[in-house]
CSV table of C-alpha atoms in Angstrom, one decimal:
chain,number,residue,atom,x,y,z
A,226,UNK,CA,5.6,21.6,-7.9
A,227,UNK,CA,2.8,22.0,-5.3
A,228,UNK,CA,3.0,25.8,-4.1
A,229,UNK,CA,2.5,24.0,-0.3
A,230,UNK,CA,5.4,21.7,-1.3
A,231,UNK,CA,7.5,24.9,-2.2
A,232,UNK,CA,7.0,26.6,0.7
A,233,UNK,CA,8.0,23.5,3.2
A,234,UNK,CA,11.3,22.9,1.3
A,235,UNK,CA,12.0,26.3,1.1
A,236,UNK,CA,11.7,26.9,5.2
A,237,UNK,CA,14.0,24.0,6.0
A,238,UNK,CA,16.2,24.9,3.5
A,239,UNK,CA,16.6,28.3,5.6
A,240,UNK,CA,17.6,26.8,8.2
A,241,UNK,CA,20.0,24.2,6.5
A,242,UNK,CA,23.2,26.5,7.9
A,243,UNK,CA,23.1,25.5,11.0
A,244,UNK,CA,23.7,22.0,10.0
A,245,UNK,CA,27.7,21.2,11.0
A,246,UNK,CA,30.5,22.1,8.2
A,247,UNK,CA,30.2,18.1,7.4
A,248,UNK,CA,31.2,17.0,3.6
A,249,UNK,CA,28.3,16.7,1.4
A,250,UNK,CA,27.6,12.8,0.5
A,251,UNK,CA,25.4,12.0,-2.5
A,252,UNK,CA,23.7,8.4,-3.1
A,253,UNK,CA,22.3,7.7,-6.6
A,254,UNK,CA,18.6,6.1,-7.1
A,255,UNK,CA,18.1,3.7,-9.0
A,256,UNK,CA,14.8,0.7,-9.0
A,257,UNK,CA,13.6,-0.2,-12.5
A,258,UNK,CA,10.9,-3.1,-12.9
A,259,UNK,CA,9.7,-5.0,-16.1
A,260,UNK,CA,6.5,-6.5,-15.6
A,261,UNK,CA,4.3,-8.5,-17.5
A,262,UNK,CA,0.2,-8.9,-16.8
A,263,UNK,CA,-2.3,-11.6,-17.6
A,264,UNK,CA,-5.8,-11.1,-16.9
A,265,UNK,CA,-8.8,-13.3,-17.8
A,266,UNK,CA,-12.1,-11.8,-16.6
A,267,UNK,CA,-15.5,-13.5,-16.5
A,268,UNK,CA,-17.8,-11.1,-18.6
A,269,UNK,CA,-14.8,-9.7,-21.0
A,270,UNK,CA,-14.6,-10.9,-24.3
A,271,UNK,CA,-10.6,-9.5,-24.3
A,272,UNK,CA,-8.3,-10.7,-22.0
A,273,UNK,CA,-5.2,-7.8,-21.0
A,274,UNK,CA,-1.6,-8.2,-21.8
A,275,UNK,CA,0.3,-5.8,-20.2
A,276,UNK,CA,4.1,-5.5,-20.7
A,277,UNK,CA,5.5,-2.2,-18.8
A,278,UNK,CA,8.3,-0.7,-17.5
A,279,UNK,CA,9.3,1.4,-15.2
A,280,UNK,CA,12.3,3.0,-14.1
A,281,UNK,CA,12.8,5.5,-10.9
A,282,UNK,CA,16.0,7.1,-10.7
A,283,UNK,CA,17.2,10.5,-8.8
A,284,UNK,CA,19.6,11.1,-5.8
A,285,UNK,CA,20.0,11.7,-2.4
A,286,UNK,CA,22.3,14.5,-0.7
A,287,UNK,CA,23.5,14.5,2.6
A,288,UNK,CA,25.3,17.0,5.0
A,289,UNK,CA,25.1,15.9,8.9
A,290,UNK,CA,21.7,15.6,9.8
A,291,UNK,CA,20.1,17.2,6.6
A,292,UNK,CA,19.4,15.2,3.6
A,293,UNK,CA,17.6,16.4,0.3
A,294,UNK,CA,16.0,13.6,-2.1
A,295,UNK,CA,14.9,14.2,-5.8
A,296,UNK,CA,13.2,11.1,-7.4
A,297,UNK,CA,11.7,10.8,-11.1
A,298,UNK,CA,9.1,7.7,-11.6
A,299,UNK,CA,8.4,7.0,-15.6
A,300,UNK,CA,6.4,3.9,-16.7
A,301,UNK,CA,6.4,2.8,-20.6
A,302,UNK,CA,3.4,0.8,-21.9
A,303,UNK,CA,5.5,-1.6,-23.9
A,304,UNK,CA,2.4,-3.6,-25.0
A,305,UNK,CA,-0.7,-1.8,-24.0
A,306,UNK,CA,-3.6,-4.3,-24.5
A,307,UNK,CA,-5.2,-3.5,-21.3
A,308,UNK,CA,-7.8,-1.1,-19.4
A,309,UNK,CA,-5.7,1.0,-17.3
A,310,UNK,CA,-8.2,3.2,-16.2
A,311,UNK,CA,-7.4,6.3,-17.9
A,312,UNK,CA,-6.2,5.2,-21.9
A,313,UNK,CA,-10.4,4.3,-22.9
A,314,UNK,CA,-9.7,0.7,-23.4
A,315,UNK,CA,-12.8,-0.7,-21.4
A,316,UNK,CA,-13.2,-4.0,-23.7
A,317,UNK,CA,-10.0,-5.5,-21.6
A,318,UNK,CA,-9.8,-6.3,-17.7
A,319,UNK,CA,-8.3,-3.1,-15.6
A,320,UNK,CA,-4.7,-3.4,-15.1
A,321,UNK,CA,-4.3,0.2,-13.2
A,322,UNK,CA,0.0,1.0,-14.7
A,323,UNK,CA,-0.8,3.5,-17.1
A,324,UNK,CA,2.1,5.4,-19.0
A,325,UNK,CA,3.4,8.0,-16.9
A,326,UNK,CA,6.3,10.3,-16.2
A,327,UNK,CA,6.3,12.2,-12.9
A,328,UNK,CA,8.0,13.8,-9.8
A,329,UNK,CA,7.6,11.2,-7.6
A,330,UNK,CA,9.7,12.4,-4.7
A,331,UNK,CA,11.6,15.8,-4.0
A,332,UNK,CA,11.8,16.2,-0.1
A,333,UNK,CA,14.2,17.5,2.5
A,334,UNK,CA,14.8,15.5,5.8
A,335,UNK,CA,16.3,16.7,9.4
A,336,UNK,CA,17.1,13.6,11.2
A,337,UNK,CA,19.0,13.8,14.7
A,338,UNK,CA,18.6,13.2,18.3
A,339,UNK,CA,15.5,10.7,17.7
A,340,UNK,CA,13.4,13.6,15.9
A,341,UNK,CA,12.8,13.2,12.0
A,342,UNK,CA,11.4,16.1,10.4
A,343,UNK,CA,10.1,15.6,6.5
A,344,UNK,CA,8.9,18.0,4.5
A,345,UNK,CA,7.8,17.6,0.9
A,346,UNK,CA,6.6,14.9,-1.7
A,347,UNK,CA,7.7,11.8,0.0
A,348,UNK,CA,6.8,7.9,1.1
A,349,UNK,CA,4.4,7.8,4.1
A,350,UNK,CA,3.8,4.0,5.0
A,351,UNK,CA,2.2,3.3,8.1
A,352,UNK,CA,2.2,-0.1,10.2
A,353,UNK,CA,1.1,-2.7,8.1
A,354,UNK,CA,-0.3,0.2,5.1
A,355,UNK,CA,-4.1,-1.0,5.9
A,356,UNK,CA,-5.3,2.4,6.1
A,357,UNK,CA,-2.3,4.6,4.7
A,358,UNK,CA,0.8,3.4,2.4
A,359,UNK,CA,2.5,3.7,-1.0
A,360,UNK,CA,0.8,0.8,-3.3
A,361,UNK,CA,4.4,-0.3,-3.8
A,362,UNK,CA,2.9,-2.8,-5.8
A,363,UNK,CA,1.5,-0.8,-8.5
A,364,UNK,CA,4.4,0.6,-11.1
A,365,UNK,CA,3.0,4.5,-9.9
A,366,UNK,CA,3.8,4.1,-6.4
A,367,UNK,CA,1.3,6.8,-4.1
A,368,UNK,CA,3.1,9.7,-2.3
A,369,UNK,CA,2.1,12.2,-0.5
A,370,UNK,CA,2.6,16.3,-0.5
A,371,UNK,CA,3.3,16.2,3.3
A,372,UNK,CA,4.7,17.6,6.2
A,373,UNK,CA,5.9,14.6,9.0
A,374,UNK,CA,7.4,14.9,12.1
A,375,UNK,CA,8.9,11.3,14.2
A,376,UNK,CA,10.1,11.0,17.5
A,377,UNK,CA,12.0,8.0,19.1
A,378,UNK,CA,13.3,5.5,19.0
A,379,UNK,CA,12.9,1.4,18.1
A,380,UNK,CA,12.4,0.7,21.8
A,381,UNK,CA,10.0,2.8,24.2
A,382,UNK,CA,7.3,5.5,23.3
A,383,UNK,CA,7.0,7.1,19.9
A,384,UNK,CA,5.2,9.3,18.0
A,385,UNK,CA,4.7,10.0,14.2
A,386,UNK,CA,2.3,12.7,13.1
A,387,UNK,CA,1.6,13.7,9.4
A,388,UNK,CA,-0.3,16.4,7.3
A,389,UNK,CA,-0.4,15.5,3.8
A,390,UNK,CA,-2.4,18.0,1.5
A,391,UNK,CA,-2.8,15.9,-1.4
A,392,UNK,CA,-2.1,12.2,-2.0
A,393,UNK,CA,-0.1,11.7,-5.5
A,394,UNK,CA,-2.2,8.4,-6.4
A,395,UNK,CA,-1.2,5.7,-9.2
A,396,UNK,CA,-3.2,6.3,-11.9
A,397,UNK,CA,-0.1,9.0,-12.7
A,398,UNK,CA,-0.3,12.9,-14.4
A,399,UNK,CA,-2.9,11.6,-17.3
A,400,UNK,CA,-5.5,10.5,-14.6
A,401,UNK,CA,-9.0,11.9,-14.9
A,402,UNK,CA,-12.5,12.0,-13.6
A,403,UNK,CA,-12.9,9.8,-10.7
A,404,UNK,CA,-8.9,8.2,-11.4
A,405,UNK,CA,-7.4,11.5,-10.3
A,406,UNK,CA,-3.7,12.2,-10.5
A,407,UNK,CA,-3.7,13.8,-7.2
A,408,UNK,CA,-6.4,14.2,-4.7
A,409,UNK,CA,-6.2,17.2,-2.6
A,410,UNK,CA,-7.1,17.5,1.3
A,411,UNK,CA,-6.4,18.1,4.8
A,412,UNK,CA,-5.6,14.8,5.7
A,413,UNK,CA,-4.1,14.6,9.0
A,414,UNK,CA,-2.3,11.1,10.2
A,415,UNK,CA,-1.4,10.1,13.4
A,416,UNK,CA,0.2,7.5,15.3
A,417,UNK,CA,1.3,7.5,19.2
A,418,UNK,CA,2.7,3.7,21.2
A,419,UNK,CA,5.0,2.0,23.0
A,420,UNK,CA,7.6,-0.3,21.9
A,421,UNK,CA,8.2,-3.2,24.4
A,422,UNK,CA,9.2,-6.9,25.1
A,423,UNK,CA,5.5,-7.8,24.5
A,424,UNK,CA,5.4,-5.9,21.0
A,425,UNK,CA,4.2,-2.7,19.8
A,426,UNK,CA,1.3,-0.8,21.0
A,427,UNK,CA,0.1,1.5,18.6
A,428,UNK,CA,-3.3,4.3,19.5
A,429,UNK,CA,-3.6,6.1,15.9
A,430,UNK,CA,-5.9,8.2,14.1
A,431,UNK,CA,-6.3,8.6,10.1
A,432,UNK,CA,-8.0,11.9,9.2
A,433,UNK,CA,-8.3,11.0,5.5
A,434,UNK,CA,-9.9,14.1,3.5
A,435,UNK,CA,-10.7,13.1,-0.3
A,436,UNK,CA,-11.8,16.6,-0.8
A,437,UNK,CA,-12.7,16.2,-5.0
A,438,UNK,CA,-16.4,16.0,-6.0
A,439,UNK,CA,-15.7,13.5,-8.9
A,440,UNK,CA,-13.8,11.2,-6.6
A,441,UNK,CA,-17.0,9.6,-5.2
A,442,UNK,CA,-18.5,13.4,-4.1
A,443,UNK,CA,-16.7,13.2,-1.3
A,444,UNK,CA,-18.1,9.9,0.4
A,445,UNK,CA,-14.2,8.5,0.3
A,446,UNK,CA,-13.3,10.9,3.9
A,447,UNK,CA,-13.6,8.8,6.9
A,448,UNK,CA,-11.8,9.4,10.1
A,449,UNK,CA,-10.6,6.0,11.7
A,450,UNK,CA,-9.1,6.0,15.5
A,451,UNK,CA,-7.7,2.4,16.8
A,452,UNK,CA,-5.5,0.1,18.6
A,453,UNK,CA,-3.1,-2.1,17.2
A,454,UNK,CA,-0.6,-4.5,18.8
A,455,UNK,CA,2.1,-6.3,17.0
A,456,UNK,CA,4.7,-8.5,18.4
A,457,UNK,CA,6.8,-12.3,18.4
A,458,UNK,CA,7.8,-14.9,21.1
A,459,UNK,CA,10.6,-17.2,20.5
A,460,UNK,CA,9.0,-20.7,21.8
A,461,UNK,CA,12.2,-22.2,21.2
A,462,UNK,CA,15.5,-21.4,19.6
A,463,UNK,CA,14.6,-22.2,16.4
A,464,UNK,CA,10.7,-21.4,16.9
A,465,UNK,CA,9.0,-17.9,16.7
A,466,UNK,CA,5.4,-17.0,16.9
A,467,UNK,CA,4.1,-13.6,15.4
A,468,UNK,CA,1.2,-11.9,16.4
A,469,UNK,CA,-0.5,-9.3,15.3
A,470,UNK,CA,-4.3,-7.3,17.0
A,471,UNK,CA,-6.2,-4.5,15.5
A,472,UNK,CA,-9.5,-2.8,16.5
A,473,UNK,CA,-10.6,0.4,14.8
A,474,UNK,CA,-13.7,2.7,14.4
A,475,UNK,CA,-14.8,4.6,11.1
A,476,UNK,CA,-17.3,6.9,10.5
A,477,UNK,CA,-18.0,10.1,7.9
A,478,UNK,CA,-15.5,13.3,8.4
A,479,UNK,CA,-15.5,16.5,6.5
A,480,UNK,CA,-18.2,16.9,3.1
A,481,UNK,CA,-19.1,13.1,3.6
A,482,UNK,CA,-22.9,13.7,3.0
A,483,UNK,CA,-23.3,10.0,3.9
A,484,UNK,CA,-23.8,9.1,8.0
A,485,UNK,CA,-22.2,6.3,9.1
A,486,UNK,CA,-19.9,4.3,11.5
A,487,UNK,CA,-18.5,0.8,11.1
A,488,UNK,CA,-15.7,-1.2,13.2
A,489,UNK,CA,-12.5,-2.6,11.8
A,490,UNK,CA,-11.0,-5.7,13.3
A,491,UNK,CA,-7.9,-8.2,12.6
A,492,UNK,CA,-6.1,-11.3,14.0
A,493,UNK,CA,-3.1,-12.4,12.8
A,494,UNK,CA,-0.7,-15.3,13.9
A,495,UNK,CA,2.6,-15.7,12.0
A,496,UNK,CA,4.6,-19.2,13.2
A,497,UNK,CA,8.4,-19.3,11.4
A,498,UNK,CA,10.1,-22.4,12.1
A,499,UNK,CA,13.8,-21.7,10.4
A,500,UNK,CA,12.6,-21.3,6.6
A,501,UNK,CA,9.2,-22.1,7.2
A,502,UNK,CA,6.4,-19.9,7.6
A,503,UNK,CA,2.6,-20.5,8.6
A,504,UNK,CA,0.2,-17.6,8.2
A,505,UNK,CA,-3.6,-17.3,9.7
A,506,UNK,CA,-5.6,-14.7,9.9
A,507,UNK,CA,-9.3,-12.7,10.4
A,508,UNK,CA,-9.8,-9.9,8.7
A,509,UNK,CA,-13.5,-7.5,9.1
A,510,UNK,CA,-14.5,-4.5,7.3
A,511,UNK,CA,-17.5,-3.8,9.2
A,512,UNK,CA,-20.5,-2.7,7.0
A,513,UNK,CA,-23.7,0.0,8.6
A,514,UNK,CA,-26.7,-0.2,7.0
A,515,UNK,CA,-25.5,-1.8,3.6
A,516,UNK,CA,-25.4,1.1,1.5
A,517,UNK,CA,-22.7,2.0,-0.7
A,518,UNK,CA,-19.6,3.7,1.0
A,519,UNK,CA,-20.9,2.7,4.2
A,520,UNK,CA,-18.6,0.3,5.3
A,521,UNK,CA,-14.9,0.8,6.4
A,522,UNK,CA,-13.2,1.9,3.3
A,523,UNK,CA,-9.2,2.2,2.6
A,524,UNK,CA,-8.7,4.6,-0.4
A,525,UNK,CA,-5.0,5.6,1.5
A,526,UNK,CA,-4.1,2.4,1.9
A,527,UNK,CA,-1.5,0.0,-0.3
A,528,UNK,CA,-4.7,-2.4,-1.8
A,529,UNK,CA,-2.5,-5.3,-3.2
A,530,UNK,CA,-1.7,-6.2,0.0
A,531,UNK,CA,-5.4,-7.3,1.3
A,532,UNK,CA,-8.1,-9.3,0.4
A,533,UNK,CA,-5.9,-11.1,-2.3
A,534,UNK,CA,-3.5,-9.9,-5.3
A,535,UNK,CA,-6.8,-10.9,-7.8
A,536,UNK,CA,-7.8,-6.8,-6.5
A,537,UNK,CA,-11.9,-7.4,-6.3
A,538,UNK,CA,-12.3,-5.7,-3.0
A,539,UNK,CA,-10.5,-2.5,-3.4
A,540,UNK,CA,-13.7,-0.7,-2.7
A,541,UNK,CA,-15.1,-2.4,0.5
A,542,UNK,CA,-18.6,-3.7,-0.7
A,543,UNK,CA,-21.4,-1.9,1.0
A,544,UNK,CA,-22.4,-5.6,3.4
A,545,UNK,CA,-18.3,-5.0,4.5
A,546,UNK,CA,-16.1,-7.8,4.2
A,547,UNK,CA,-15.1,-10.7,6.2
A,548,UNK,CA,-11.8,-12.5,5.0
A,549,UNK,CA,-10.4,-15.4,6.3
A,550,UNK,CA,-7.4,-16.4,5.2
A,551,UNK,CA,-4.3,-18.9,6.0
A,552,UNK,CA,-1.1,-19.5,4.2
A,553,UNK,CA,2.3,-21.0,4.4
A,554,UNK,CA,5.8,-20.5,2.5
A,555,UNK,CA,9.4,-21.9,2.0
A,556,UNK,CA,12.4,-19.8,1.9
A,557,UNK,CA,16.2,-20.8,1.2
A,558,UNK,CA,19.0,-18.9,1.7
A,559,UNK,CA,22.2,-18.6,0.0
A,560,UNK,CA,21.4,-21.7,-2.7
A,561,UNK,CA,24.7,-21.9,-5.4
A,562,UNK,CA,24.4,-18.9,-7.0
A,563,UNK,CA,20.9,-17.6,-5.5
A,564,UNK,CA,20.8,-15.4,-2.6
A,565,UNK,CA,17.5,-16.7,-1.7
A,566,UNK,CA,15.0,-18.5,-2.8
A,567,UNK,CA,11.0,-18.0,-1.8
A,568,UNK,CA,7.8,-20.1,-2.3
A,569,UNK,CA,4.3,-19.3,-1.0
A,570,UNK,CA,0.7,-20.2,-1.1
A,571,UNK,CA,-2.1,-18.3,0.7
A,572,UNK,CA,-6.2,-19.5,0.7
A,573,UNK,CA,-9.1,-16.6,1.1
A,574,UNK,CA,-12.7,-17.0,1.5
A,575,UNK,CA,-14.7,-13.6,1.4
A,576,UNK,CA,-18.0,-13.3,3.3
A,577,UNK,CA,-19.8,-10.3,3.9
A,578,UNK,CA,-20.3,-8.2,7.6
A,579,UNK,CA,-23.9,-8.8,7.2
A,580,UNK,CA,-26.6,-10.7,5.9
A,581,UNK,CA,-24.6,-13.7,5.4
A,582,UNK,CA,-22.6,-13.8,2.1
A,583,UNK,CA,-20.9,-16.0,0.5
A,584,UNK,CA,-18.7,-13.9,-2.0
A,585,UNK,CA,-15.8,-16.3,-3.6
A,586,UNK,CA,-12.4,-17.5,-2.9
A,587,UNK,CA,-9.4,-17.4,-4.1
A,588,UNK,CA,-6.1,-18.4,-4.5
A,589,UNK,CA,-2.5,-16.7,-4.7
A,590,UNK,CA,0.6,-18.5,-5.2
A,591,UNK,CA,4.3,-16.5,-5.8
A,592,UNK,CA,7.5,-17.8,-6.3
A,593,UNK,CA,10.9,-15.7,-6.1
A,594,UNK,CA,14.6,-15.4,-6.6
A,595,UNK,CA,17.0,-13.1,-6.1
A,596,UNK,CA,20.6,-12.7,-7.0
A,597,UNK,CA,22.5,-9.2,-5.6
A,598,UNK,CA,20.4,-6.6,-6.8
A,599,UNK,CA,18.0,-8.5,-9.2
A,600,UNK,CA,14.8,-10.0,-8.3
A,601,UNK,CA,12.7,-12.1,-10.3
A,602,UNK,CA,9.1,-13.8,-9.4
A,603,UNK,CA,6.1,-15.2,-10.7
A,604,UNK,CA,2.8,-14.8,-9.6
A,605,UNK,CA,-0.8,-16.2,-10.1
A,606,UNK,CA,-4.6,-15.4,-8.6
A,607,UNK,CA,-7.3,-17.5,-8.8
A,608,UNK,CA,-10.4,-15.7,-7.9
A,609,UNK,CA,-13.8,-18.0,-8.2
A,610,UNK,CA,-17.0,-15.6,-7.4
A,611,UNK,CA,-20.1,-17.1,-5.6
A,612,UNK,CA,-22.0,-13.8,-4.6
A,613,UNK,CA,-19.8,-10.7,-6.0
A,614,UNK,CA,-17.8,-10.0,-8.9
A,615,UNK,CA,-16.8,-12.2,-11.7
A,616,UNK,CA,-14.4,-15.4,-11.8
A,617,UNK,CA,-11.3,-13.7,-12.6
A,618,UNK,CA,-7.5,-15.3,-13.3
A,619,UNK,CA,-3.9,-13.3,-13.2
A,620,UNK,CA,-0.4,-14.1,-14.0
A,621,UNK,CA,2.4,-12.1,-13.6
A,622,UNK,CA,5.9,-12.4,-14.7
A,623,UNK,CA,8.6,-9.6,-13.3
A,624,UNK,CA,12.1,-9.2,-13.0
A,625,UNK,CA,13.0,-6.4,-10.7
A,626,UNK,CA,16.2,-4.4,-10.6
A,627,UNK,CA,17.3,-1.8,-7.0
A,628,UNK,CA,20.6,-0.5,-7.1
């Protein structure tokens, strides 16, 4: 373990006895995933097939206010016919699960009186994971060696701070070169707001240090400071409408030998009418000049969420990127034996900041059930290139499992 990750535990452990003589309760861990991967990529003569699995498992003690969590992430290449970004398999498309075994998470927690104090390796995910988060997605989740302190509550001000010295990324303990399997730093994350009857308001900062020379020489360390405000109205009983505003400004921080500053903005209106859901949205990752690493970049943040599941913007071109995008999906609940039931499409055309760029569009469509602890979807992505990238199609079939 982390000598910085030592210490932490090691000094909230001291202090452990003044926790009250409570009985200790333990929790086990358990979230395995089988997943299988289709990719057909314009340009590659192979397409991948990736069959993995992956299985976290550990425990959770707790004694009043202090917890201690231990967590173990492993991921089997069952059929490894794909680029992974670390096993030399360039002929297929890049499916980044490589095989792994890992500490994923060992932390220890103080939680009382609206202060939360972790130190450790541990989940950060923050708002809506644009700029830092846990690529949940990916079977190597991201954590963080990190020190976090939270105050308050879920109505009225708050305030989460965070020092992470090294993000544990997803290409897992084999990574290399530029796929590292941790990425050191002082990276320094912070979020202050109000929770009201309007929504959240949200100031933050994201100090993100990627302080290895093969990870881009350093032009991946930006410091971001925004505004984001998130909230719903009920327009009538059974009508809700979702909202969500962001404005932020990037530019170089730390060895960044580039110079550059570029804006972040999003809209986002979310209308739910009982098990129906319409989606809309503007999303701009402003570009500078137009070279590369230039434009807002998001190497913190969890990718498969944005700018479409098909992954071809998960380094912001250097023109930025402008994505419009609008969606809708079905949900049932409590159908015969089915907990719930979910259907969705979502529509994305990519244009860049400047000079007027047509890149593509694409298409994602997912459909889900799940049954007590089991979970099982299927997923596709249509990407069609006009200016950038390659026409590029994936499948997935997965059957989750979270005890």
């Amino acid at each position: 373990m982390n000598r910085k990750v030592a210490i932490g535990l090691a000094v909230l452990a001291g202090s452990s006895q003044m926790a009250n003589a409570q009985q200790v309760e333990f929790r086990p861990l358990v979230d395995a995933r089988l997943r299988y991967e289709r990719v057909d990529q314009q340009g590659l003569a192979d397409e991948a097939d990736a069959l993995t699995m992956r299985i976290r498992s550990g425990a959770q003690a707790s004694k009043g206010p202090w917890s201690v969590l231990v967590e173990s992430e492993a991921t089997l290449a069952i059929a490894e016919h794909y680029n992974s970004g670390t096993n030399g398999k360039t002929a297929y498309p890049l499916v980044v699960d490589p095989q792994n075994i890992e500490l994923n998470r060992a932390q220890l927690r103080y939680a009382a009186h609206g202060i939360t104090a972790t130190a450790g390796r541990q989940l950060i995910e923050l708002a809506d994971q644009r700029f830092v988060g846990s690529s949940n997605f990916r079977q190597n989740q991201q954590t963080y060696d990190a020190a976090r302190l939270q105050w308050g509550g879920a109505k009225g001000p708050f305030a989460d701070i965070s020092y992470a010295w090294a993000d544990r990324t997803v290409n897992g303990i084999d990574g290399t070169g530029a796929r590292q399997p941790a990425v050191g730093g002082n990276n320094v994350f912070a979020l202050f707001g109000y929770a009201g009857k309007i929504g959240t308001l949200t100031g933050f900062a994201y100090l993100v240090d990627q302080d290895e020379a093969v990870v881009q020489g350093f032009r991946l360390s930006s410091q971001t400071y925004g505004l984001r405000l998130a909230g719903s109205v009920p327009l009538t009983p059974s009508v809700k409408l979702g909202y969500v505003a962001s404005w932020a400004r990037q530019s170089d921080y730390h060895r960044n030998p580039n110079d550059y500053a570029a804006d972040y903005w999003l809209g986002e209106a979310i209308l739910t009418v009982k098990g129906l859901t319409a989606t809309g949205g503007y999303e701009i990752l402003g570009a500078d000049r137009g070279t590369a690493l230039t434009s807002v970049q998001t190497p913190l943040s969890s990718l498969f969420k944005f700018q479409g599941w098909a992954d071809k913007f998960t380094t912001t071109p250097p023109n930025g990127i402008r994505d419009l995008y609008g969606g809708a999906g079905y949900s049932w609940r409590k159908t015969g034996p089915l907990d719930a039931i979910a259907l969705s499409a979502t529509y994305h055309r990519f244009d860049s900041d400047r000079l007027g760029q047509h890149y593509g569009d694409e298409w994602d469509l997912l459909a889900s059930v799940k049954r007590a602890h089991a979970t099982f979807s299927a997923r596709y992505a249509r990407y069609r290139a006009d200016s950038f990238a390659t026409d590029t199609d994936k499948f997935w079939l997965e059957l989750g499992w979270t005890l």
